[in-house]
Amino acid sequence: AQSVTQLGSHVSVSEGALVLLRCNYSSSVPPYLFWYVQYPNQGLQLLLKYTSAATLVKGINGFEAEFKKSETSFHLTKPSAHMSDAAEYFCAVTGSSNTGKLIFGQGTTLQVKP
Amino acid sequence: GAVVSQHPSWVICKSGTSVKIECRSLDFQATTMFWYRQFPKQSLMLMATSNEGSKATYEQGVEKDKFLINHASLTLSTLTVTSAHPEDSSFYICSARDPGLNTGELFFGEGSRLTVL
């Protein structure tokens, strides 16, 4: 079984500051991990994914995440926040590349202050 | 990337009526689609797995007679909310995997906001 915990339901940063959104996972099999972003009244857009290749994953819009097996973590970072980064962010895990369910964390709302 | 489209984006209906939401994979064939429900300020909760040509698999606590799922073709799954009540008001999102990618990634539709009066 898989589960995801996102620490911090709300994160607020200043424009230009570092963004760090935390995600810890639990999985009985080697996991596939994802970060999605959701803007109001829209579906989800993939930011980046870890699929057992490189542990440091780069995604769209300057985001990246590092898979740390020893810490069961997959934290999302961006060196410099933009106002347009304000959105809801979801970490998700699945144990299968093709058939498994995608299990989501609780979500983190990112607020970017001018 | 693969494209998943949902229709309608918004729907308002009277209590007691039924509403159908369509989910289409536009550029790939999806043997499996997933239906999620999202309440305001909350995460996505998996409702059911829609399997082409067979019955859907519902998550625990989801009423299969209330939320009818049909996956009649490799590019279309439908969710019908039967005898809708105000508590069924929510944001419903479908998703699918492109079997040709083998990455586990889900592609999401735009979502459908249901308001039951």
mmCIF file of C-alpha atoms in Angstrom:
data_model
loop_
_atom_site.group_PDB
_atom_site.id
_atom_site.type_symbol
_atom_site.label_atom_id
_atom_site.label_comp_id
_atom_site.label_asym_id
_atom_site.label_seq_id
_atom_site.Cartn_x
_atom_site.Cartn_y
_atom_site.Cartn_z
ATOM 1 C CA ALA A 1 0.000 0.000 0.000
ATOM 2 C CA GLN A 2 1.075 3.584 -0.571
ATOM 3 C CA SER A 3 0.453 6.851 1.219
ATOM 4 C CA VAL A 4 1.689 10.408 1.051
ATOM 5 C CA THR A 5 2.015 13.089 3.706
ATOM 6 C CA GLN A 6 2.542 16.717 2.820
ATOM 7 C CA LEU A 7 3.819 18.725 5.758
ATOM 8 C CA GLY A 8 2.254 22.139 5.864
ATOM 9 C CA SER A 9 -1.128 22.777 4.303
ATOM 10 C CA HIS A 10 -0.193 26.387 3.644
ATOM 11 C CA VAL A 11 3.188 27.872 2.748
ATOM 12 C CA SER A 12 3.780 31.567 2.263
ATOM 13 C CA VAL A 13 6.928 33.012 0.691
ATOM 14 C CA SER A 14 8.000 36.354 -0.686
ATOM 15 C CA GLU A 15 8.541 36.824 -4.383
ATOM 16 C CA GLY A 16 12.119 35.833 -5.191
ATOM 17 C CA ALA A 17 12.495 33.645 -2.108
ATOM 18 C CA LEU A 18 13.170 29.916 -2.013
ATOM 19 C CA VAL A 19 10.165 27.638 -2.274
ATOM 20 C CA LEU A 20 10.233 24.365 -0.308
ATOM 21 C CA LEU A 21 7.199 22.096 -0.221
ATOM 22 C CA ARG A 22 7.609 18.916 1.792
ATOM 23 C CA CYS A 23 6.429 15.439 0.884
ATOM 24 C CA ASN A 24 7.028 12.144 2.630
ATOM 25 C CA TYR A 25 5.804 8.853 1.273
ATOM 26 C CA SER A 26 5.190 5.314 2.360
ATOM 27 C CA SER A 27 5.294 2.463 -0.111
ATOM 28 C CA SER A 28 5.638 -1.298 0.131
ATOM 29 C CA VAL A 29 7.137 -1.413 -3.364
ATOM 30 C CA PRO A 30 9.589 0.864 -5.166
ATOM 31 C CA PRO A 31 7.589 4.026 -5.709
ATOM 32 C CA TYR A 32 6.884 6.278 -8.619
ATOM 33 C CA LEU A 33 6.500 9.816 -7.248
ATOM 34 C CA PHE A 34 4.922 12.902 -8.751
ATOM 35 C CA TRP A 35 4.296 16.545 -8.067
ATOM 36 C CA TYR A 36 1.229 18.150 -9.640
ATOM 37 C CA VAL A 37 0.054 21.757 -9.585
ATOM 38 C CA GLN A 38 -3.567 22.869 -9.640
ATOM 39 C CA TYR A 39 -4.842 26.353 -10.399
ATOM 40 C CA PRO A 40 -8.368 27.334 -9.297
ATOM 41 C CA ASN A 41 -11.164 25.449 -11.033
ATOM 42 C CA GLN A 42 -8.753 23.532 -13.215
ATOM 43 C CA GLY A 43 -7.437 20.007 -13.490
ATOM 44 C CA LEU A 44 -3.960 18.973 -12.463
ATOM 45 C CA GLN A 45 -0.767 19.648 -14.376
ATOM 46 C CA LEU A 46 2.332 17.538 -13.927
ATOM 47 C CA LEU A 47 5.354 19.439 -12.615
ATOM 48 C CA LEU A 48 7.790 16.542 -12.430
ATOM 49 C CA LYS A 49 8.070 12.821 -11.803
ATOM 50 C CA TYR A 50 10.491 10.311 -10.286
ATOM 51 C CA THR A 51 10.480 6.906 -11.969
ATOM 52 C CA SER A 52 13.591 5.233 -10.501
ATOM 53 C CA ALA A 53 16.127 6.947 -12.725
ATOM 54 C CA ALA A 54 18.013 10.027 -11.478
ATOM 55 C CA THR A 55 17.204 10.958 -7.886
ATOM 56 C CA LEU A 56 17.283 14.691 -8.640
ATOM 57 C CA VAL A 57 14.432 15.452 -10.960
ATOM 58 C CA LYS A 58 13.954 18.698 -12.829
ATOM 59 C CA GLY A 59 10.526 19.775 -13.919
ATOM 60 C CA ILE A 60 8.720 22.631 -15.565
ATOM 61 C CA ASN A 61 8.734 26.267 -14.438
ATOM 62 C CA GLY A 62 12.062 25.918 -12.619
ATOM 63 C CA PHE A 63 10.889 23.358 -10.071
ATOM 64 C CA GLU A 64 12.912 20.365 -9.007
ATOM 65 C CA ALA A 65 12.648 17.581 -6.446
ATOM 66 C CA GLU A 66 15.049 15.104 -4.901
ATOM 67 C CA PHE A 67 14.147 11.520 -4.113
ATOM 68 C CA LYS A 68 15.725 10.444 -0.820
ATOM 69 C CA LYS A 69 15.022 6.835 -0.083
ATOM 70 C CA SER A 70 16.628 6.928 3.362
ATOM 71 C CA GLU A 71 14.299 9.739 4.381
ATOM 72 C CA THR A 72 11.312 8.518 2.312
ATOM 73 C CA SER A 73 11.027 12.063 1.055
ATOM 74 C CA PHE A 74 10.420 13.834 -2.239
ATOM 75 C CA HIS A 75 10.473 17.539 -1.405
ATOM 76 C CA LEU A 76 9.735 20.115 -4.100
ATOM 77 C CA THR A 77 11.926 23.205 -4.430
ATOM 78 C CA LYS A 78 12.321 26.284 -6.575
ATOM 79 C CA PRO A 79 15.153 28.772 -6.020
ATOM 80 C CA SER A 80 13.128 31.904 -6.667
ATOM 81 C CA ALA A 81 9.351 32.192 -6.359
ATOM 82 C CA HIS A 82 7.250 34.061 -8.903
ATOM 83 C CA MET A 83 3.794 35.451 -8.296
ATOM 84 C CA SER A 84 2.505 33.011 -10.914
ATOM 85 C CA ASP A 85 3.616 30.081 -8.733
ATOM 86 C CA ALA A 86 0.747 30.707 -6.321
ATOM 87 C CA ALA A 87 -1.396 27.581 -6.577
ATOM 88 C CA GLU A 88 -2.204 24.269 -4.914
ATOM 89 C CA TYR A 89 0.510 21.613 -5.062
ATOM 90 C CA PHE A 90 -0.040 17.897 -4.681
ATOM 91 C CA CYS A 91 2.471 15.144 -4.119
ATOM 92 C CA ALA A 92 1.389 11.683 -5.299
ATOM 93 C CA VAL A 93 2.662 8.125 -5.261
ATOM 94 C CA THR A 94 1.967 4.933 -7.140
ATOM 95 C CA GLY A 95 3.569 1.549 -6.944
ATOM 96 C CA SER A 96 3.081 0.659 -10.569
ATOM 97 C CA SER A 97 3.917 2.270 -13.865
ATOM 98 C CA ASN A 98 0.757 1.221 -15.602
ATOM 99 C CA THR A 99 -1.947 -0.180 -13.387
ATOM 100 C CA GLY A 100 -1.621 1.245 -9.911
ATOM 101 C CA LYS A 101 -3.777 3.892 -8.363
ATOM 102 C CA LEU A 102 -2.267 7.314 -7.848
ATOM 103 C CA ILE A 103 -2.580 8.312 -4.200
ATOM 104 C CA PHE A 104 -2.443 12.005 -3.387
ATOM 105 C CA GLY A 105 -1.235 13.936 -0.406
ATOM 106 C CA GLN A 106 -3.411 16.509 1.291
ATOM 107 C CA GLY A 107 -2.084 19.331 -0.817
ATOM 108 C CA THR A 108 -0.146 22.494 0.016
ATOM 109 C CA THR A 109 -1.345 25.949 -0.868
ATOM 110 C CA LEU A 110 1.536 28.156 -1.932
ATOM 111 C CA GLN A 111 1.064 31.874 -1.414
ATOM 112 C CA VAL A 112 3.569 34.272 -2.964
ATOM 113 C CA LYS A 113 3.709 37.749 -1.492
ATOM 114 C CA PRO A 114 4.960 40.750 -3.481
ATOM 115 C CA GLY B 1 1.799 15.059 -23.695
ATOM 116 C CA ALA B 2 -1.357 13.038 -23.749
ATOM 117 C CA VAL B 3 -4.625 14.951 -23.583
ATOM 118 C CA VAL B 4 -7.681 14.126 -21.509
ATOM 119 C CA SER B 5 -10.824 16.185 -21.943
ATOM 120 C CA GLN B 6 -13.869 16.447 -19.704
ATOM 121 C CA HIS B 7 -17.314 17.762 -20.463
ATOM 122 C CA PRO B 8 -19.128 19.718 -19.155
ATOM 123 C CA SER B 9 -16.843 22.019 -17.186
ATOM 124 C CA TRP B 10 -19.725 23.377 -15.155
ATOM 125 C CA VAL B 11 -23.168 21.974 -14.503
ATOM 126 C CA ILE B 12 -25.995 23.120 -12.284
ATOM 127 C CA CYS B 13 -28.920 20.817 -11.703
ATOM 128 C CA LYS B 14 -31.963 20.459 -9.491
ATOM 129 C CA SER B 15 -32.030 18.019 -6.642
ATOM 130 C CA GLY B 16 -33.289 14.611 -7.741
ATOM 131 C CA THR B 17 -32.066 14.814 -11.320
ATOM 132 C CA SER B 18 -29.181 12.884 -12.863
ATOM 133 C CA VAL B 19 -26.064 14.366 -14.399
ATOM 134 C CA LYS B 20 -23.625 12.746 -16.803
ATOM 135 C CA ILE B 21 -19.965 13.778 -17.070
ATOM 136 C CA GLU B 22 -17.843 12.606 -19.973
ATOM 137 C CA CYS B 23 -14.115 11.930 -19.971
ATOM 138 C CA ARG B 24 -12.251 11.390 -23.223
ATOM 139 C CA SER B 25 -8.678 10.524 -24.044
ATOM 140 C CA LEU B 26 -8.022 12.502 -27.214
ATOM 141 C CA ASP B 27 -4.761 11.119 -28.555
ATOM 142 C CA PHE B 28 -4.345 7.739 -26.914
ATOM 143 C CA GLN B 29 -6.376 4.724 -25.936
ATOM 144 C CA ALA B 30 -7.039 4.263 -22.245
ATOM 145 C CA THR B 31 -8.086 0.858 -20.985
ATOM 146 C CA THR B 32 -8.259 2.324 -17.506
ATOM 147 C CA MET B 33 -9.479 5.690 -16.333
ATOM 148 C CA PHE B 34 -9.768 7.021 -12.813
ATOM 149 C CA TRP B 35 -12.468 9.244 -11.345
ATOM 150 C CA TYR B 36 -11.623 11.570 -8.476
ATOM 151 C CA ARG B 37 -13.718 13.884 -6.352
ATOM 152 C CA GLN B 38 -12.386 17.035 -4.781
ATOM 153 C CA PHE B 39 -14.067 19.143 -2.108
ATOM 154 C CA PRO B 40 -13.046 22.791 -1.679
ATOM 155 C CA LYS B 41 -9.588 23.226 -0.220
ATOM 156 C CA GLN B 42 -9.104 19.476 -0.051
ATOM 157 C CA SER B 43 -7.167 16.814 -1.867
ATOM 158 C CA LEU B 44 -8.351 14.452 -4.584
ATOM 159 C CA MET B 45 -10.159 11.369 -3.363
ATOM 160 C CA LEU B 46 -10.221 8.403 -5.696
ATOM 161 C CA MET B 47 -13.806 7.314 -6.284
ATOM 162 C CA ALA B 48 -13.418 4.476 -8.754
ATOM 163 C CA THR B 49 -11.312 2.871 -11.425
ATOM 164 C CA SER B 50 -13.078 2.649 -14.750
ATOM 165 C CA ASN B 51 -12.168 -0.410 -16.805
ATOM 166 C CA GLU B 52 -12.935 -0.599 -20.515
ATOM 167 C CA GLY B 53 -15.435 -3.333 -21.256
ATOM 168 C CA SER B 54 -15.975 -4.358 -17.647
ATOM 169 C CA LYS B 55 -17.390 -3.117 -14.384
ATOM 170 C CA ALA B 56 -15.783 -0.263 -12.549
ATOM 171 C CA THR B 57 -13.927 -0.870 -9.308
ATOM 172 C CA TYR B 58 -15.210 1.413 -6.568
ATOM 173 C CA GLU B 59 -13.301 2.604 -3.547
ATOM 174 C CA GLN B 60 -14.594 1.838 -0.111
ATOM 175 C CA GLY B 61 -17.435 4.113 0.887
ATOM 176 C CA VAL B 62 -18.391 5.151 -2.651
ATOM 177 C CA GLU B 63 -21.963 4.243 -3.576
ATOM 178 C CA LYS B 64 -21.902 2.393 -6.868
ATOM 179 C CA ASP B 65 -25.625 2.958 -7.442
ATOM 180 C CA LYS B 66 -25.201 6.671 -6.928
ATOM 181 C CA PHE B 67 -22.150 7.102 -9.116
ATOM 182 C CA LEU B 68 -22.590 5.039 -12.256
ATOM 183 C CA ILE B 69 -19.492 4.575 -14.367
ATOM 184 C CA ASN B 70 -19.485 3.322 -17.918
ATOM 185 C CA HIS B 71 -16.327 2.741 -19.981
ATOM 186 C CA ALA B 72 -17.747 1.600 -23.287
ATOM 187 C CA SER B 73 -14.795 2.427 -25.499
ATOM 188 C CA LEU B 74 -11.043 2.888 -25.223
ATOM 189 C CA THR B 75 -11.397 6.664 -25.357
ATOM 190 C CA LEU B 76 -14.530 7.394 -23.343
ATOM 191 C CA SER B 77 -15.610 6.932 -19.758
ATOM 192 C CA THR B 78 -18.723 8.482 -18.273
ATOM 193 C CA LEU B 79 -19.705 9.231 -14.688
ATOM 194 C CA THR B 80 -23.411 9.623 -13.999
ATOM 195 C CA VAL B 81 -24.455 11.098 -10.667
ATOM 196 C CA THR B 82 -27.934 9.693 -10.148
ATOM 197 C CA SER B 83 -30.653 11.412 -8.143
ATOM 198 C CA ALA B 84 -28.236 14.159 -7.238
ATOM 199 C CA HIS B 85 -28.523 15.971 -3.912
ATOM 200 C CA PRO B 86 -26.766 19.104 -2.649
ATOM 201 C CA GLU B 87 -24.169 17.012 -0.814
ATOM 202 C CA ASP B 88 -23.067 15.645 -4.206
ATOM 203 C CA SER B 89 -21.940 19.128 -5.205
ATOM 204 C CA SER B 90 -18.227 18.875 -5.824
ATOM 205 C CA PHE B 91 -15.424 19.074 -8.373
ATOM 206 C CA TYR B 92 -15.105 15.812 -10.287
ATOM 207 C CA ILE B 93 -11.882 15.065 -12.157
ATOM 208 C CA CYS B 94 -11.070 12.174 -14.440
ATOM 209 C CA SER B 95 -7.637 10.920 -15.407
ATOM 210 C CA ALA B 96 -5.969 8.293 -17.515
ATOM 211 C CA ARG B 97 -2.584 6.800 -18.267
ATOM 212 C CA ASP B 98 -1.113 6.568 -21.715
ATOM 213 C CA PRO B 99 -0.089 2.890 -21.850
ATOM 214 C CA GLY B 100 2.605 3.722 -24.359
ATOM 215 C CA LEU B 101 4.566 5.862 -21.863
ATOM 216 C CA ASN B 102 5.146 3.386 -19.021
ATOM 217 C CA THR B 103 5.891 6.155 -16.499
ATOM 218 C CA GLY B 104 2.952 5.845 -14.140
ATOM 219 C CA GLU B 105 1.999 9.442 -14.900
ATOM 220 C CA LEU B 106 -1.699 10.299 -14.951
ATOM 221 C CA PHE B 107 -3.084 12.861 -17.350
ATOM 222 C CA PHE B 108 -5.997 14.821 -15.955
ATOM 223 C CA GLY B 109 -9.087 16.305 -17.466
ATOM 224 C CA GLU B 110 -10.010 19.898 -16.776
ATOM 225 C CA GLY B 111 -12.508 18.917 -14.121
ATOM 226 C CA SER B 112 -16.274 19.292 -13.899
ATOM 227 C CA ARG B 113 -17.866 21.395 -11.193
ATOM 228 C CA LEU B 114 -21.261 20.088 -10.191
ATOM 229 C CA THR B 115 -23.666 22.260 -8.212
ATOM 230 C CA VAL B 116 -26.900 20.660 -7.062
ATOM 231 C CA LEU B 117 -29.578 23.105 -5.996
#
